[in-house]
CSV table of C-alpha atoms in Angstrom, one decimal:
chain,number,residue,atom,x,y,z
A,284,UNK,CA,286.2,154.0,68.8
A,285,UNK,CA,290.1,154.5,69.0
A,286,UNK,CA,290.2,156.6,66.1
A,287,UNK,CA,287.4,158.9,67.6
A,288,UNK,CA,289.1,159.0,70.4
A,289,UNK,CA,292.4,160.1,68.6
A,290,UNK,CA,290.5,163.0,66.7
A,291,UNK,CA,289.1,164.0,69.9
A,292,UNK,CA,292.2,164.4,71.7
A,293,UNK,CA,294.0,166.0,68.9
A,294,UNK,CA,291.3,168.5,68.6
A,295,UNK,CA,291.1,169.4,72.1
A,296,UNK,CA,294.6,169.8,72.5
A,297,UNK,CA,295.1,172.0,69.3
A,298,UNK,CA,292.5,174.3,70.5
A,299,UNK,CA,294.3,174.5,73.9
A,300,UNK,CA,297.3,175.4,71.8
A,301,UNK,CA,295.3,178.2,70.4
A,302,UNK,CA,294.1,179.5,73.7
A,303,UNK,CA,297.8,179.6,74.8
A,304,UNK,CA,298.7,181.6,71.6
A,305,UNK,CA,295.9,184.0,72.2
A,306,UNK,CA,297.6,184.4,75.8
A,307,UNK,CA,300.8,184.9,73.7
A,308,UNK,CA,299.5,187.5,71.4
A,309,UNK,CA,297.9,189.5,74.4
A,310,UNK,CA,301.1,189.5,76.5
A,311,UNK,CA,303.8,189.7,73.9
A,312,UNK,CA,302.6,192.6,71.4
A,313,UNK,CA,302.4,195.4,73.8
A,314,UNK,CA,305.8,194.1,75.4
A,315,UNK,CA,307.5,194.0,72.3
A,316,UNK,CA,305.9,197.6,71.0
A,317,UNK,CA,307.4,199.0,74.3
A,318,UNK,CA,310.7,197.8,74.1
A,319,UNK,CA,311.3,197.9,70.2
A,320,UNK,CA,310.9,200.2,67.8
A,321,UNK,CA,308.1,199.4,65.0
A,322,UNK,CA,310.9,199.1,62.3
A,323,UNK,CA,312.7,196.5,64.4
A,324,UNK,CA,309.7,194.5,65.0
A,325,UNK,CA,308.8,194.7,61.3
A,326,UNK,CA,312.3,193.4,60.8
A,327,UNK,CA,311.8,190.5,62.9
A,328,UNK,CA,308.5,189.8,61.2
A,329,UNK,CA,310.0,189.7,58.0
A,330,UNK,CA,312.6,187.4,59.0
A,331,UNK,CA,310.3,184.7,60.3
A,332,UNK,CA,308.3,184.8,57.0
A,333,UNK,CA,311.7,184.4,54.9
A,334,UNK,CA,312.6,181.6,57.1
A,335,UNK,CA,309.4,179.7,56.6
A,336,UNK,CA,310.5,179.5,52.9
A,337,UNK,CA,313.6,177.4,54.3
A,338,UNK,CA,310.5,174.6,54.8
A,339,UNK,CA,310.7,174.3,51.0
A,340,UNK,CA,314.4,172.6,51.5
A,341,UNK,CA,312.1,169.5,52.5
A,342,UNK,CA,311.0,168.9,49.0
A,343,UNK,CA,307.9,167.3,50.4
A,344,UNK,CA,309.9,164.6,51.9
A,345,UNK,CA,308.8,165.1,55.4
A,346,UNK,CA,304.8,165.2,54.7
A,347,UNK,CA,305.6,162.1,52.1
A,348,UNK,CA,307.0,160.1,54.8
A,349,UNK,CA,304.4,160.8,57.3
A,350,UNK,CA,301.5,159.9,54.9
A,351,UNK,CA,303.1,156.6,53.7
A,352,UNK,CA,304.1,155.7,57.5
A,353,UNK,CA,300.2,155.6,58.1
A,354,UNK,CA,300.1,152.9,55.1
A,355,UNK,CA,302.9,150.8,56.6
A,356,UNK,CA,302.5,151.2,60.7
A,357,UNK,CA,300.3,148.3,61.0
A,358,UNK,CA,302.7,145.9,59.7
A,359,UNK,CA,306.0,146.5,61.1
A,360,UNK,CA,307.5,142.9,60.4
A,361,UNK,CA,308.5,143.5,56.7
A,362,UNK,CA,310.6,146.6,57.7
A,363,UNK,CA,309.1,148.9,55.4
A,364,UNK,CA,308.2,151.1,58.5
A,365,UNK,CA,311.7,151.0,59.9
A,366,UNK,CA,313.2,151.7,56.3
A,367,UNK,CA,311.0,155.0,56.0
A,368,UNK,CA,312.0,156.1,59.3
A,369,UNK,CA,315.8,155.4,58.4
A,370,UNK,CA,315.6,157.5,55.1
A,371,UNK,CA,313.8,160.2,56.9
A,372,UNK,CA,316.4,160.6,59.5
A,373,UNK,CA,319.2,160.7,56.8
A,374,UNK,CA,317.2,163.1,54.7
A,375,UNK,CA,316.3,165.4,57.4
A,376,UNK,CA,320.0,165.6,58.6
A,377,UNK,CA,321.3,166.6,55.0
A,378,UNK,CA,318.3,169.1,54.8
A,379,UNK,CA,319.2,170.8,57.9
A,380,UNK,CA,322.8,171.2,56.9
A,381,UNK,CA,321.5,172.6,53.4
A,382,UNK,CA,319.4,175.1,55.3
A,383,UNK,CA,322.2,176.3,57.0
A,384,UNK,CA,324.6,176.7,54.2
A,385,UNK,CA,321.8,178.6,52.1
A,386,UNK,CA,321.2,180.9,55.0
A,387,UNK,CA,324.5,181.8,56.0
A,388,UNK,CA,325.6,182.4,52.4
A,389,UNK,CA,322.5,184.1,51.1
A,390,UNK,CA,321.7,186.5,54.1
A,391,UNK,CA,323.6,189.3,52.4
A,392,UNK,CA,321.5,189.0,49.3
A,393,UNK,CA,318.4,188.5,50.9
A,394,UNK,CA,318.9,192.1,52.7
A,395,UNK,CA,319.6,193.8,49.5
A,396,UNK,CA,316.8,192.1,47.6
A,397,UNK,CA,314.3,192.8,50.8
A,398,UNK,CA,315.6,196.5,50.4
A,399,UNK,CA,316.7,196.4,54.1
A,400,UNK,CA,317.9,200.1,55.0
A,401,UNK,CA,321.7,200.3,55.6
A,402,UNK,CA,321.4,200.9,59.6
A,403,UNK,CA,319.6,197.6,59.8
A,404,UNK,CA,321.6,195.3,57.0
A,405,UNK,CA,324.2,194.1,59.5
A,406,UNK,CA,321.7,193.5,62.4
A,407,UNK,CA,319.3,191.4,59.8
A,408,UNK,CA,322.1,189.3,58.1
A,409,UNK,CA,323.4,188.5,61.9
A,410,UNK,CA,319.8,187.5,62.8
A,411,UNK,CA,319.3,185.5,59.5
A,412,UNK,CA,322.1,183.3,60.5
A,413,UNK,CA,321.5,182.6,64.0
A,414,UNK,CA,317.9,181.6,63.4
A,415,UNK,CA,319.4,179.4,60.5
A,416,UNK,CA,321.2,177.2,63.3
A,417,UNK,CA,318.3,176.8,65.1
A,418,UNK,CA,316.0,176.1,61.9
A,419,UNK,CA,318.7,173.5,60.9
A,420,UNK,CA,318.4,171.8,64.0
A,421,UNK,CA,314.6,171.5,64.4
A,422,UNK,CA,314.6,170.4,61.0
A,423,UNK,CA,317.1,167.4,61.5
A,424,UNK,CA,315.0,166.1,64.2
A,425,UNK,CA,311.4,166.4,62.6
A,426,UNK,CA,311.2,162.4,62.1
A,427,UNK,CA,309.8,162.4,65.4
A,428,UNK,CA,307.2,164.2,64.5
A,429,UNK,CA,306.4,162.0,61.9
A,430,UNK,CA,305.9,159.0,64.2
A,431,UNK,CA,303.4,160.5,66.5
A,432,UNK,CA,301.4,161.8,63.6
A,433,UNK,CA,301.1,158.4,61.8
A,434,UNK,CA,299.9,157.1,65.1
A,435,UNK,CA,297.7,160.1,65.6
A,436,UNK,CA,299.1,161.1,68.6
A,437,UNK,CA,299.6,164.6,67.9
A,438,UNK,CA,298.5,165.9,71.1
A,439,UNK,CA,302.1,165.2,72.4
A,440,UNK,CA,303.4,167.5,69.8
A,441,UNK,CA,300.9,169.9,70.9
A,442,UNK,CA,301.9,169.5,74.3
A,443,UNK,CA,305.4,170.2,73.2
A,444,UNK,CA,304.4,173.4,71.1
A,445,UNK,CA,302.5,174.7,74.1
A,446,UNK,CA,305.5,174.2,76.5
A,447,UNK,CA,307.4,176.1,74.0
A,448,UNK,CA,305.4,178.8,73.7
A,449,UNK,CA,304.9,179.6,77.3
A,450,UNK,CA,308.6,179.0,77.7
A,451,UNK,CA,309.6,181.1,75.1
A,452,UNK,CA,307.3,184.0,76.1
A,453,UNK,CA,308.9,184.1,79.8
A,454,UNK,CA,312.5,183.9,78.1
A,455,UNK,CA,311.7,187.1,75.4
A,456,UNK,CA,310.3,188.9,78.6
A,457,UNK,CA,313.3,188.2,80.4
A,458,UNK,CA,315.5,188.8,77.6
A,459,UNK,CA,313.7,192.1,76.6
A,460,UNK,CA,314.1,193.6,80.2
A,461,UNK,CA,317.9,192.6,80.2
A,462,UNK,CA,318.1,194.6,77.0
A,463,UNK,CA,318.9,192.4,74.6
A,464,UNK,CA,316.5,194.0,72.2
A,465,UNK,CA,315.7,192.2,69.1
A,466,UNK,CA,318.0,189.5,69.4
A,467,UNK,CA,315.8,188.5,72.6
A,468,UNK,CA,313.8,186.3,70.2
A,469,UNK,CA,316.7,184.4,68.9
A,470,UNK,CA,317.7,183.5,72.5
A,471,UNK,CA,314.3,182.5,73.7
A,472,UNK,CA,314.1,180.3,70.2
A,473,UNK,CA,317.3,178.7,70.8
A,474,UNK,CA,316.6,177.6,74.4
A,475,UNK,CA,313.3,176.1,73.7
A,476,UNK,CA,314.7,174.1,70.4
A,477,UNK,CA,317.1,172.5,72.5
A,478,UNK,CA,314.6,171.1,75.0
A,479,UNK,CA,311.5,170.2,72.7
A,480,UNK,CA,313.4,167.1,71.1
A,481,UNK,CA,314.0,165.3,74.2
A,482,UNK,CA,310.6,165.5,75.2
A,483,UNK,CA,309.2,164.0,71.8
A,484,UNK,CA,312.0,161.3,71.8
A,485,UNK,CA,311.0,160.3,75.3
A,486,UNK,CA,307.4,159.9,74.3
A,487,UNK,CA,308.1,158.2,71.1
A,488,UNK,CA,310.1,155.5,73.0
A,489,UNK,CA,307.7,155.2,75.9
A,490,UNK,CA,304.6,154.6,73.4
A,491,UNK,CA,306.8,151.9,71.2
A,492,UNK,CA,306.4,154.0,68.1
A,493,UNK,CA,310.0,153.1,67.5
A,494,UNK,CA,310.9,150.2,65.2
A,495,UNK,CA,312.3,147.3,67.6
A,496,UNK,CA,315.2,145.2,66.7
A,497,UNK,CA,314.8,143.4,63.1
A,498,UNK,CA,311.9,145.8,62.2
A,499,UNK,CA,314.1,148.9,61.0
A,500,UNK,CA,314.6,147.0,57.6
A,501,UNK,CA,317.3,147.6,54.7
A,502,UNK,CA,317.3,150.5,52.7
A,503,UNK,CA,314.8,150.3,49.9
A,504,UNK,CA,315.0,151.8,46.6
A,505,UNK,CA,311.6,151.2,45.7
A,506,UNK,CA,310.1,153.0,48.8
A,507,UNK,CA,312.5,155.8,48.1
A,508,UNK,CA,311.0,155.9,44.8
A,509,UNK,CA,307.8,156.1,45.9
A,510,UNK,CA,308.4,158.8,48.9
A,511,UNK,CA,310.5,161.2,46.3
A,512,UNK,CA,307.3,160.8,43.8
A,513,UNK,CA,305.1,161.8,46.4
A,514,UNK,CA,307.2,164.3,48.0
A,515,UNK,CA,307.6,166.3,44.7
A,516,UNK,CA,304.2,166.6,44.4
A,517,UNK,CA,303.6,167.9,48.0
A,518,UNK,CA,306.8,170.3,47.3
A,519,UNK,CA,304.9,171.9,44.6
A,520,UNK,CA,301.5,172.1,46.9
A,521,UNK,CA,303.5,173.5,49.8
A,522,UNK,CA,305.1,176.0,47.6
A,523,UNK,CA,302.0,177.2,46.1
A,524,UNK,CA,300.5,177.3,49.3
A,525,UNK,CA,303.5,179.2,51.2
A,526,UNK,CA,303.3,181.8,47.8
A,527,UNK,CA,299.5,182.2,48.4
A,528,UNK,CA,299.0,182.5,52.4
A,529,UNK,CA,302.7,183.6,53.9
A,530,UNK,CA,304.0,186.2,51.3
A,531,UNK,CA,302.1,189.0,52.5
A,532,UNK,CA,304.6,190.2,54.9
A,533,UNK,CA,307.4,190.1,52.2
A,534,UNK,CA,305.0,192.1,49.6
A,535,UNK,CA,304.1,194.7,52.0
A,536,UNK,CA,307.6,195.2,53.2
A,537,UNK,CA,308.9,195.4,49.6
A,538,UNK,CA,306.0,197.7,48.4
A,539,UNK,CA,305.3,200.0,51.4
A,540,UNK,CA,308.2,199.5,53.9
A,541,UNK,CA,309.2,197.7,57.3
A,542,UNK,CA,306.7,200.1,59.4
A,543,UNK,CA,303.8,198.7,57.0
A,544,UNK,CA,304.9,195.0,57.7
A,545,UNK,CA,304.7,195.7,61.6
A,546,UNK,CA,301.1,196.9,61.0
A,547,UNK,CA,300.3,194.0,58.7
A,548,UNK,CA,301.6,191.4,61.6
A,549,UNK,CA,300.1,193.0,64.3
A,550,UNK,CA,296.5,193.6,62.6
A,551,UNK,CA,296.5,190.3,61.1
A,552,UNK,CA,297.6,188.4,64.2
A,553,UNK,CA,294.2,187.5,65.3
A,554,UNK,CA,293.5,186.2,61.8
A,555,UNK,CA,296.5,183.7,62.0
A,556,UNK,CA,294.8,182.5,65.2
A,557,UNK,CA,291.2,182.3,63.7
A,558,UNK,CA,292.2,180.5,60.5
A,559,UNK,CA,293.5,177.2,62.9
A,560,UNK,CA,290.6,177.6,64.8
A,561,UNK,CA,288.5,176.9,61.5
A,562,UNK,CA,291.1,174.6,59.9
A,563,UNK,CA,291.9,172.3,63.3
A,564,UNK,CA,289.1,169.8,63.3
A,565,UNK,CA,289.8,168.9,59.5
A,566,UNK,CA,293.8,168.8,60.5
A,567,UNK,CA,292.8,166.3,63.3
A,568,UNK,CA,290.8,164.2,61.0
A,569,UNK,CA,293.4,163.8,58.4
A,570,UNK,CA,295.3,160.7,60.1
A,571,UNK,CA,292.0,158.9,60.1
A,572,UNK,CA,290.9,159.9,56.9
A,573,UNK,CA,294.5,158.4,55.7
A,574,UNK,CA,293.6,155.1,57.3
A,575,UNK,CA,290.3,154.7,55.8
A,576,UNK,CA,291.8,155.0,52.1
A,577,UNK,CA,294.6,152.6,53.1
A,578,UNK,CA,291.8,150.3,54.4
A,579,UNK,CA,289.6,150.7,51.6
A,580,UNK,CA,286.5,152.2,53.8
A,581,UNK,CA,285.3,154.3,50.7
A,582,UNK,CA,281.8,155.2,52.0
A,583,UNK,CA,282.7,156.0,55.4
A,584,UNK,CA,285.5,158.1,53.9
A,585,UNK,CA,282.9,160.1,51.7
A,586,UNK,CA,280.6,160.1,54.9
A,587,UNK,CA,283.5,161.7,57.1
A,588,UNK,CA,284.8,164.2,54.6
A,589,UNK,CA,281.5,165.6,53.9
A,590,UNK,CA,280.9,166.3,57.6
A,591,UNK,CA,284.4,168.0,57.8
A,592,UNK,CA,283.4,170.1,54.8
A,593,UNK,CA,280.1,171.0,56.6
A,594,UNK,CA,281.8,171.9,59.9
A,595,UNK,CA,284.6,173.9,58.3
A,596,UNK,CA,282.4,176.1,56.3
A,597,UNK,CA,280.3,176.9,59.3
A,598,UNK,CA,283.3,177.6,61.5
A,599,UNK,CA,284.6,179.9,58.7
A,600,UNK,CA,281.5,182.0,58.6
A,601,UNK,CA,281.2,182.4,62.4
A,602,UNK,CA,284.8,183.0,62.9
A,603,UNK,CA,285.1,185.6,59.9
A,604,UNK,CA,282.0,187.4,61.2
A,605,UNK,CA,283.2,187.3,64.8
A,606,UNK,CA,286.8,188.7,63.4
A,607,UNK,CA,284.9,191.6,61.8
A,608,UNK,CA,283.3,192.4,65.1
A,609,UNK,CA,286.2,192.6,67.1
A,610,UNK,CA,289.5,192.9,65.5
A,611,UNK,CA,290.2,196.4,64.5
A,612,UNK,CA,289.0,197.6,67.9
A,613,UNK,CA,290.9,195.1,69.6
A,614,UNK,CA,294.2,196.1,67.7
A,615,UNK,CA,293.5,199.8,68.6
A,616,UNK,CA,293.3,198.9,72.5
A,617,UNK,CA,296.1,196.4,72.4
A,618,UNK,CA,298.8,198.9,70.9
A,619,UNK,CA,297.2,201.9,72.6
A,620,UNK,CA,296.1,203.1,69.3
A,621,UNK,CA,299.8,203.0,68.1
A,622,UNK,CA,298.6,201.0,65.1
A,623,UNK,CA,295.5,202.0,63.2
A,624,UNK,CA,293.8,199.1,61.3
A,625,UNK,CA,290.7,200.0,59.4
A,626,UNK,CA,287.4,197.8,59.6
A,627,UNK,CA,287.7,197.4,55.7
A,628,UNK,CA,290.8,195.1,55.8
A,629,UNK,CA,288.8,193.0,58.2
A,630,UNK,CA,286.1,192.6,56.2
A,631,UNK,CA,288.4,191.6,53.0
A,632,UNK,CA,290.0,189.3,55.4
A,633,UNK,CA,286.7,187.8,56.5
A,634,UNK,CA,285.6,187.0,53.0
A,635,UNK,CA,289.1,185.6,52.2
A,636,UNK,CA,288.5,183.3,55.5
A,637,UNK,CA,285.2,182.0,54.2
A,638,UNK,CA,286.8,181.4,50.7
A,639,UNK,CA,289.3,179.5,52.3
A,640,UNK,CA,287.1,177.3,54.7
A,641,UNK,CA,285.9,175.7,51.5
A,642,UNK,CA,289.3,175.7,49.6
A,643,UNK,CA,291.3,174.2,52.3
A,644,UNK,CA,289.2,170.9,52.5
A,645,UNK,CA,288.7,170.1,49.0
A,646,UNK,CA,292.6,171.1,48.0
A,647,UNK,CA,294.1,169.2,51.0
A,648,UNK,CA,292.0,166.0,49.9
A,649,UNK,CA,294.6,165.2,47.4
A,650,UNK,CA,296.6,164.1,50.3
A,651,UNK,CA,294.5,161.5,51.5
A,652,UNK,CA,293.7,160.2,47.9
A,653,UNK,CA,297.5,160.5,46.9
A,654,UNK,CA,295.9,161.8,43.9
A,655,UNK,CA,297.4,165.3,43.1
A,656,UNK,CA,296.7,165.7,39.4
A,657,UNK,CA,297.5,169.4,38.6
A,658,UNK,CA,296.6,170.5,42.1
A,659,UNK,CA,300.2,171.6,43.0
A,660,UNK,CA,300.7,173.2,39.5
A,661,UNK,CA,297.2,175.3,40.1
A,662,UNK,CA,298.4,176.4,43.5
A,663,UNK,CA,301.8,177.3,42.3
A,664,UNK,CA,300.1,179.4,39.5
A,665,UNK,CA,298.0,180.9,42.3
A,666,UNK,CA,300.7,181.9,44.7
A,667,UNK,CA,302.9,183.4,41.8
A,668,UNK,CA,300.0,185.1,40.5
A,669,UNK,CA,299.5,186.6,43.8
A,670,UNK,CA,302.8,188.0,44.1
A,671,UNK,CA,303.0,189.8,40.9
A,672,UNK,CA,299.4,191.0,41.5
A,673,UNK,CA,300.0,192.2,44.7
A,674,UNK,CA,303.1,194.1,44.2
A,675,UNK,CA,301.6,196.0,41.6
A,676,UNK,CA,298.3,197.0,43.3
A,677,UNK,CA,299.9,197.2,46.7
A,678,UNK,CA,301.9,200.4,45.7
A,679,UNK,CA,298.4,202.0,44.9
A,680,UNK,CA,295.7,200.1,46.9
A,681,UNK,CA,297.7,199.5,50.0
A,682,UNK,CA,297.0,196.6,52.4
A,683,UNK,CA,293.3,196.1,51.4
A,684,UNK,CA,294.2,196.3,47.8
A,685,UNK,CA,296.6,193.2,48.7
A,686,UNK,CA,294.1,191.5,50.4
A,687,UNK,CA,291.7,191.9,47.4
A,688,UNK,CA,294.5,190.2,45.3
A,689,UNK,CA,294.3,187.1,47.7
A,690,UNK,CA,290.6,186.7,47.7
A,691,UNK,CA,290.7,186.9,43.7
A,692,UNK,CA,293.6,184.6,43.2
A,693,UNK,CA,292.1,182.0,45.6
A,694,UNK,CA,288.5,181.9,43.8
A,695,UNK,CA,289.5,182.0,40.6
A,696,UNK,CA,291.8,179.0,40.8
A,697,UNK,CA,292.4,176.7,43.9
A,698,UNK,CA,288.8,177.3,45.0
A,699,UNK,CA,287.1,176.0,42.2
A,700,UNK,CA,289.7,173.3,41.0
A,701,UNK,CA,289.8,171.8,44.4
A,702,UNK,CA,285.9,171.6,44.2
A,703,UNK,CA,285.7,170.1,40.8
A,704,UNK,CA,288.5,167.7,41.8
A,705,UNK,CA,286.3,166.3,44.8
A,706,UNK,CA,283.3,165.9,42.3
A,707,UNK,CA,285.1,163.7,40.1
A,708,UNK,CA,286.6,161.5,43.1
A,709,UNK,CA,283.0,161.0,44.9
A,710,UNK,CA,281.1,161.2,41.6
A,711,UNK,CA,278.7,164.3,42.5
A,712,UNK,CA,277.8,167.3,40.9
A,713,UNK,CA,279.4,170.5,41.4
A,714,UNK,CA,276.2,172.0,42.9
A,715,UNK,CA,276.0,169.1,45.4
A,716,UNK,CA,279.8,169.7,46.5
A,717,UNK,CA,279.9,173.8,46.3
A,718,UNK,CA,276.1,174.6,47.8
A,719,UNK,CA,274.3,171.6,49.2
A,720,UNK,CA,277.3,170.3,51.3
A,721,UNK,CA,277.8,173.7,52.9
A,722,UNK,CA,274.2,175.0,53.1
A,723,UNK,CA,274.1,175.1,56.8
A,724,UNK,CA,277.1,177.4,56.3
A,725,UNK,CA,275.4,179.7,53.6
A,726,UNK,CA,272.3,180.0,55.7
A,727,UNK,CA,274.6,181.2,58.8
A,728,UNK,CA,276.6,183.6,56.7
A,729,UNK,CA,273.2,185.6,55.5
A,730,UNK,CA,271.9,185.9,59.0
A,731,UNK,CA,275.2,186.4,61.0
A,732,UNK,CA,276.3,188.8,58.5
A,733,UNK,CA,273.3,190.9,58.9
A,734,UNK,CA,273.6,190.8,62.7
A,735,UNK,CA,277.2,191.6,62.4
A,736,UNK,CA,276.2,194.9,60.5
A,737,UNK,CA,273.7,195.9,62.6
A,738,UNK,CA,275.8,195.9,65.9
A,739,UNK,CA,278.8,197.3,64.2
A,740,UNK,CA,276.2,200.2,63.1
A,741,UNK,CA,274.5,200.3,66.2
A,742,UNK,CA,277.6,200.9,68.3
A,743,UNK,CA,279.2,203.4,66.2
A,744,UNK,CA,279.2,206.1,68.8
A,745,UNK,CA,280.4,204.2,72.0
A,746,UNK,CA,284.0,204.5,73.0
A,747,UNK,CA,286.3,201.6,71.4
A,748,UNK,CA,286.4,199.6,74.9
A,749,UNK,CA,282.8,199.6,75.2
A,750,UNK,CA,282.3,198.4,71.3
A,751,UNK,CA,284.8,195.6,71.9
A,752,UNK,CA,282.9,194.5,75.0
A,753,UNK,CA,279.6,194.5,73.5
A,754,UNK,CA,280.7,192.8,70.1
A,755,UNK,CA,282.5,190.2,72.1
A,756,UNK,CA,279.4,189.4,73.9
A,757,UNK,CA,277.6,189.5,70.9
A,758,UNK,CA,279.9,187.0,69.1
A,759,UNK,CA,280.0,184.8,72.0
A,760,UNK,CA,276.5,184.5,72.7
A,761,UNK,CA,274.2,185.0,69.5
A,762,UNK,CA,277.1,184.0,67.2
A,763,UNK,CA,277.6,180.6,68.9
A,764,UNK,CA,274.0,180.4,69.1
A,765,UNK,CA,273.6,180.7,65.4
A,766,UNK,CA,276.6,178.7,64.5
A,767,UNK,CA,275.1,175.7,66.7
A,768,UNK,CA,271.5,176.3,65.6
A,769,UNK,CA,272.1,177.0,61.9
A,770,UNK,CA,275.7,175.9,61.1
């Protein structure tokens, strides 16, 4: 019952966070485009994605500690729980310092590699270094999140993220009005980065998640080797995921320019909110799945995992269809037609979303079993292959061609490999995993796909605002009804 309660609480708060994200998007994008040129917005989006790669400095250590804490949290007396946290705080501090050094020294080189124009280069370098300070501080305090994660209290982290979103939105508006320009992002981030850790520490102490006297344990070479071995696999896994799903802005910027990067950022903003809607239930279930493995509950593990695969696939179908119905119209209205986003892009992203709905659960399952095999290398090959292919195709096929590259690379590598790994672990046939487990989602895809096509063609002659209202109504009524009935 406690496990189900934690799952429900974590899932509910994560969806609340996504709702706040939607509000942030609806309010922030028109303001940003009003106060900043598209090129400056594209510059900031590029910077954010580059800073995302700084997370790779972690080398997988943080995720490894989070996973191993689950194995040791029920028995603190032996000191392993406290020893892991001591190592995490020490390593996180060192990594924060390393991030600061890398960003400070590499900023001019990155400006050159990304082909930042001469008039924006000094601004880019200064922004990157200032954001480096903020990221280094946040990195150093990440072990606070690990304790909450291991005890299935991600809802507290989510409340912190919600506060940061709302506070940063208010601060962003304030600084834009005050004429701070693109530096408004930095000032808002800096203030929220100082407040959040205080709240997290207070909750860790309130819930008794910090080790008591005598529970901190001694530094253990055995534990460190275990963390490092597991972390190295996670590092390669995360690197592959980063290249696969978080390189598009960099590719677009280099192949098509900063304004195209801004168009990509705005056009895919809702996709970046829809994807978590699909994956959050599985993410909220992961700590419970870790616990089942630690306690040897294998039959329950198979049942719960299959349920998560079915749910995620059906959510992927419903959200993909709803995204096609609404996104291009939404982008045009939101930006007052300053940004044109073809529905072809949305259709391709919908196909990719459905593919990811099945790939995500099976690929991430290796973190549950701690048996990575070649998964990390497959994802790494996929990410590298995508970048090389997209840089070539993007110059000729534009954004649509780049999305097509994402679909192709995912299908031929991580999608099928992840499923085959699940087949071996649960001793099932490929057909059982790839078809039988997701049959409700496949049925939903056929029915809802036809409905989406009919509605799109049937409203083609109406004004965009009316079309968006009708499409949203169809997604919110018929789409949900089909999801509940078929999915």
